[in-house]
């Protein structure tokens, strides 16, 4: 019966992988519902660090069934590499444990080439995409010309379809974007192999999810990216091309809202963003540099997928209230609280100033948002290292107060606080 949805409450990179990993213990199935290998979910288990881009984080828990929904766009090259990488580290990635929806769309090399060419063509208006072909793959899906995973059931026919598709897109690449043509024959051969390799994983994921829910099993839906990158509800056009919000879980997996019992919004204790677009609480000073770190530690603010430095800023309660609204959040999970140790004071944006007007709701127009200034509330910081805290009482009073104030400002209970990358560095409130 119960389905739990975990969504990013900011611009992605909130630490969803760790929260999903924590929640997976109580789940029977773990499912990714949207996006592709633009995501990078990092989970640390027993000191070992795993970076997953396509396969649900639940794969690290033996015995959980993992689903990849039809809302996803899947690059077969990347999926095969991820399967091999996990298998080499003795994670069971057999088709018994992982199911790929026949309805998921495939990312082909021309999507990646087009992503790069289109970004270059945008000049100063570039979105800062991950260049993984995500936008062009969803464009083909919407235009009803995409290749779906289900076509890999028949490798011969699939290979022919790939050949035709590459040949067709070569016209676009060479004539419109003045890019080199791709080798259609070589790609068709390569994708023939992927089809043989991936066909055993293909399944009707909606059927599996619904049968499990009817049998009272617990389905955990793992969001990728974040609320403000949502195609419908994010800071358009600086968004991704999928629906990372909770509604995307229903359409991306194919089950109904009556099953959803919990929607957990994951938020960092501060804010980050990669790529272009408005970011009201961004800190372009030493404080921002300090939040980012130098890149020496795996938890420093550099992208798991692209290695790009993330833009950093103070926590923004306006954004979190918006995320609570559009996702119907029932809980908040606050991550990376440990990174705030050592700041004398902390700031939280409680509203925006837009040309002298106080805004308490997120403006939907990117240009208006870009012209907003944060109205901050200052809170006392703490100097203690909190990485060993295992209950709220273990936290210094100022850290407890920070968490409580977020709860008040957002109107959603904080039920989990993460104080480090390890599974055990988690406070359940
Ligand atoms: P795309 O998804 O590669 O098309 O990129 C569109 C925007 O979403 C860019 O600003 C990316 O940096 C951002 N983005 C996409 N995936 C992620 C993610 O997993 N974490 C953070 N930002 C992301």
CSV table of N, CA, C and O and ligand atoms in Angstrom, one decimal, residues 11-13 38-40 127-131 134-135 225 229 239-240 274-275 308, ligand 1:
chain,number,residue,atom,x,y,z
A,11,UNK,N,17.8,22.9,-5.7
A,11,UNK,CA,18.2,22.8,-7.1
A,11,UNK,C,19.0,21.5,-7.4
A,11,UNK,O,19.9,21.5,-8.2
A,12,UNK,N,18.7,20.5,-6.7
A,12,UNK,CA,19.4,19.2,-6.8
A,12,UNK,C,20.6,19.2,-5.9
A,12,UNK,O,20.9,20.2,-5.2
A,13,UNK,N,21.3,18.0,-5.9
A,13,UNK,CA,22.5,17.8,-5.0
A,13,UNK,C,22.2,18.0,-3.6
A,13,UNK,O,23.1,18.4,-2.8
A,38,UNK,N,22.2,12.6,-15.7
A,38,UNK,CA,22.6,14.0,-15.2
A,38,UNK,C,22.6,14.0,-13.7
A,38,UNK,O,23.2,14.8,-13.1
A,39,UNK,N,21.9,13.0,-13.1
A,39,UNK,CA,21.9,12.8,-11.6
A,39,UNK,C,23.2,12.2,-11.2
A,39,UNK,O,23.8,11.4,-11.9
A,40,UNK,N,23.5,12.5,-9.9
A,40,UNK,CA,24.7,11.8,-9.3
A,40,UNK,C,24.4,11.6,-7.8
A,40,UNK,O,24.4,12.6,-7.1
A,127,UNK,N,22.2,27.4,-20.5
A,127,UNK,CA,21.6,26.8,-19.3
A,127,UNK,C,22.6,26.3,-18.3
A,127,UNK,O,22.4,26.2,-17.1
A,128,UNK,N,23.7,25.8,-18.9
A,128,UNK,CA,24.7,25.1,-18.1
A,128,UNK,C,24.3,23.7,-17.9
A,128,UNK,O,24.3,23.1,-16.8
A,129,UNK,N,23.8,23.0,-18.9
A,129,UNK,CA,23.4,21.6,-18.8
A,129,UNK,C,24.5,20.7,-18.5
A,129,UNK,O,25.7,21.1,-18.6
A,130,UNK,N,24.2,19.5,-18.1
A,130,UNK,CA,25.3,18.5,-17.8
A,130,UNK,C,25.8,17.9,-19.1
A,130,UNK,O,26.7,17.1,-19.0
A,131,UNK,N,25.3,18.3,-20.2
A,131,UNK,CA,25.7,17.8,-21.6
A,131,UNK,C,25.6,16.3,-21.7
A,131,UNK,O,26.4,15.6,-22.3
A,134,UNK,N,20.2,15.1,-22.1
A,134,UNK,CA,18.9,15.0,-21.4
A,134,UNK,C,17.8,15.7,-22.2
A,134,UNK,O,16.8,15.2,-22.5
A,135,UNK,N,18.1,17.0,-22.4
A,135,UNK,CA,17.1,17.9,-23.1
A,135,UNK,C,16.7,17.3,-24.4
A,135,UNK,O,15.5,17.2,-24.7
A,225,UNK,N,17.5,15.3,-9.4
A,225,UNK,CA,17.5,16.8,-9.5
A,225,UNK,C,16.7,17.4,-8.3
A,225,UNK,O,16.6,16.8,-7.3
A,229,UNK,N,14.4,22.7,-10.4
A,229,UNK,CA,14.8,22.3,-11.8
A,229,UNK,C,13.7,21.6,-12.5
A,229,UNK,O,13.9,21.2,-13.7
A,239,UNK,N,16.2,25.1,-16.1
A,239,UNK,CA,15.6,23.8,-15.5
A,239,UNK,C,16.1,22.6,-16.3
A,239,UNK,O,16.7,22.8,-17.4
A,240,UNK,N,15.8,21.5,-15.8
A,240,UNK,CA,16.0,20.2,-16.6
A,240,UNK,C,14.7,19.9,-17.4
A,240,UNK,O,13.7,20.7,-17.3
A,274,UNK,N,24.1,24.3,-9.5
A,274,UNK,CA,25.0,24.2,-10.6
A,274,UNK,C,24.3,24.7,-11.9
A,274,UNK,O,23.1,24.5,-12.0
A,275,UNK,N,25.1,25.2,-12.8
A,275,UNK,CA,24.4,25.7,-14.0
A,275,UNK,C,24.0,27.2,-13.7
A,275,UNK,O,24.1,27.7,-12.6
A,308,UNK,N,31.8,20.1,-11.8
A,308,UNK,CA,31.8,21.5,-11.8
A,308,UNK,C,31.6,22.1,-10.3
A,308,UNK,O,30.9,21.5,-9.5
B,1,LIG,P1,20.3,19.0,-17.9
B,1,LIG,O1,19.4,18.2,-17.0
B,1,LIG,O2,21.6,18.4,-18.2
B,1,LIG,O3,19.6,19.4,-19.2
B,1,LIG,O4,20.7,20.4,-17.2
B,1,LIG,C1,19.7,21.4,-16.9
B,1,LIG,C2,20.0,22.1,-15.6
B,1,LIG,O5,19.8,21.2,-14.5
B,1,LIG,C3,21.5,22.6,-15.5
B,1,LIG,O6,21.5,23.8,-14.7
B,1,LIG,C4,22.1,21.5,-14.7
B,1,LIG,O7,23.3,21.9,-14.0
B,1,LIG,C5,21.0,21.1,-13.8
B,1,LIG,N1,21.0,19.7,-13.3
B,1,LIG,C6,20.7,18.6,-14.0
B,1,LIG,N2,20.8,17.5,-13.2
B,1,LIG,C7,21.3,17.9,-12.0
B,1,LIG,C8,21.5,17.2,-10.8
B,1,LIG,O8,21.4,16.0,-10.7
B,1,LIG,N3,22.0,18.0,-9.8
B,1,LIG,C9,22.0,19.4,-9.9
B,1,LIG,N4,21.8,20.0,-11.0
B,1,LIG,C10,21.4,19.3,-12.1
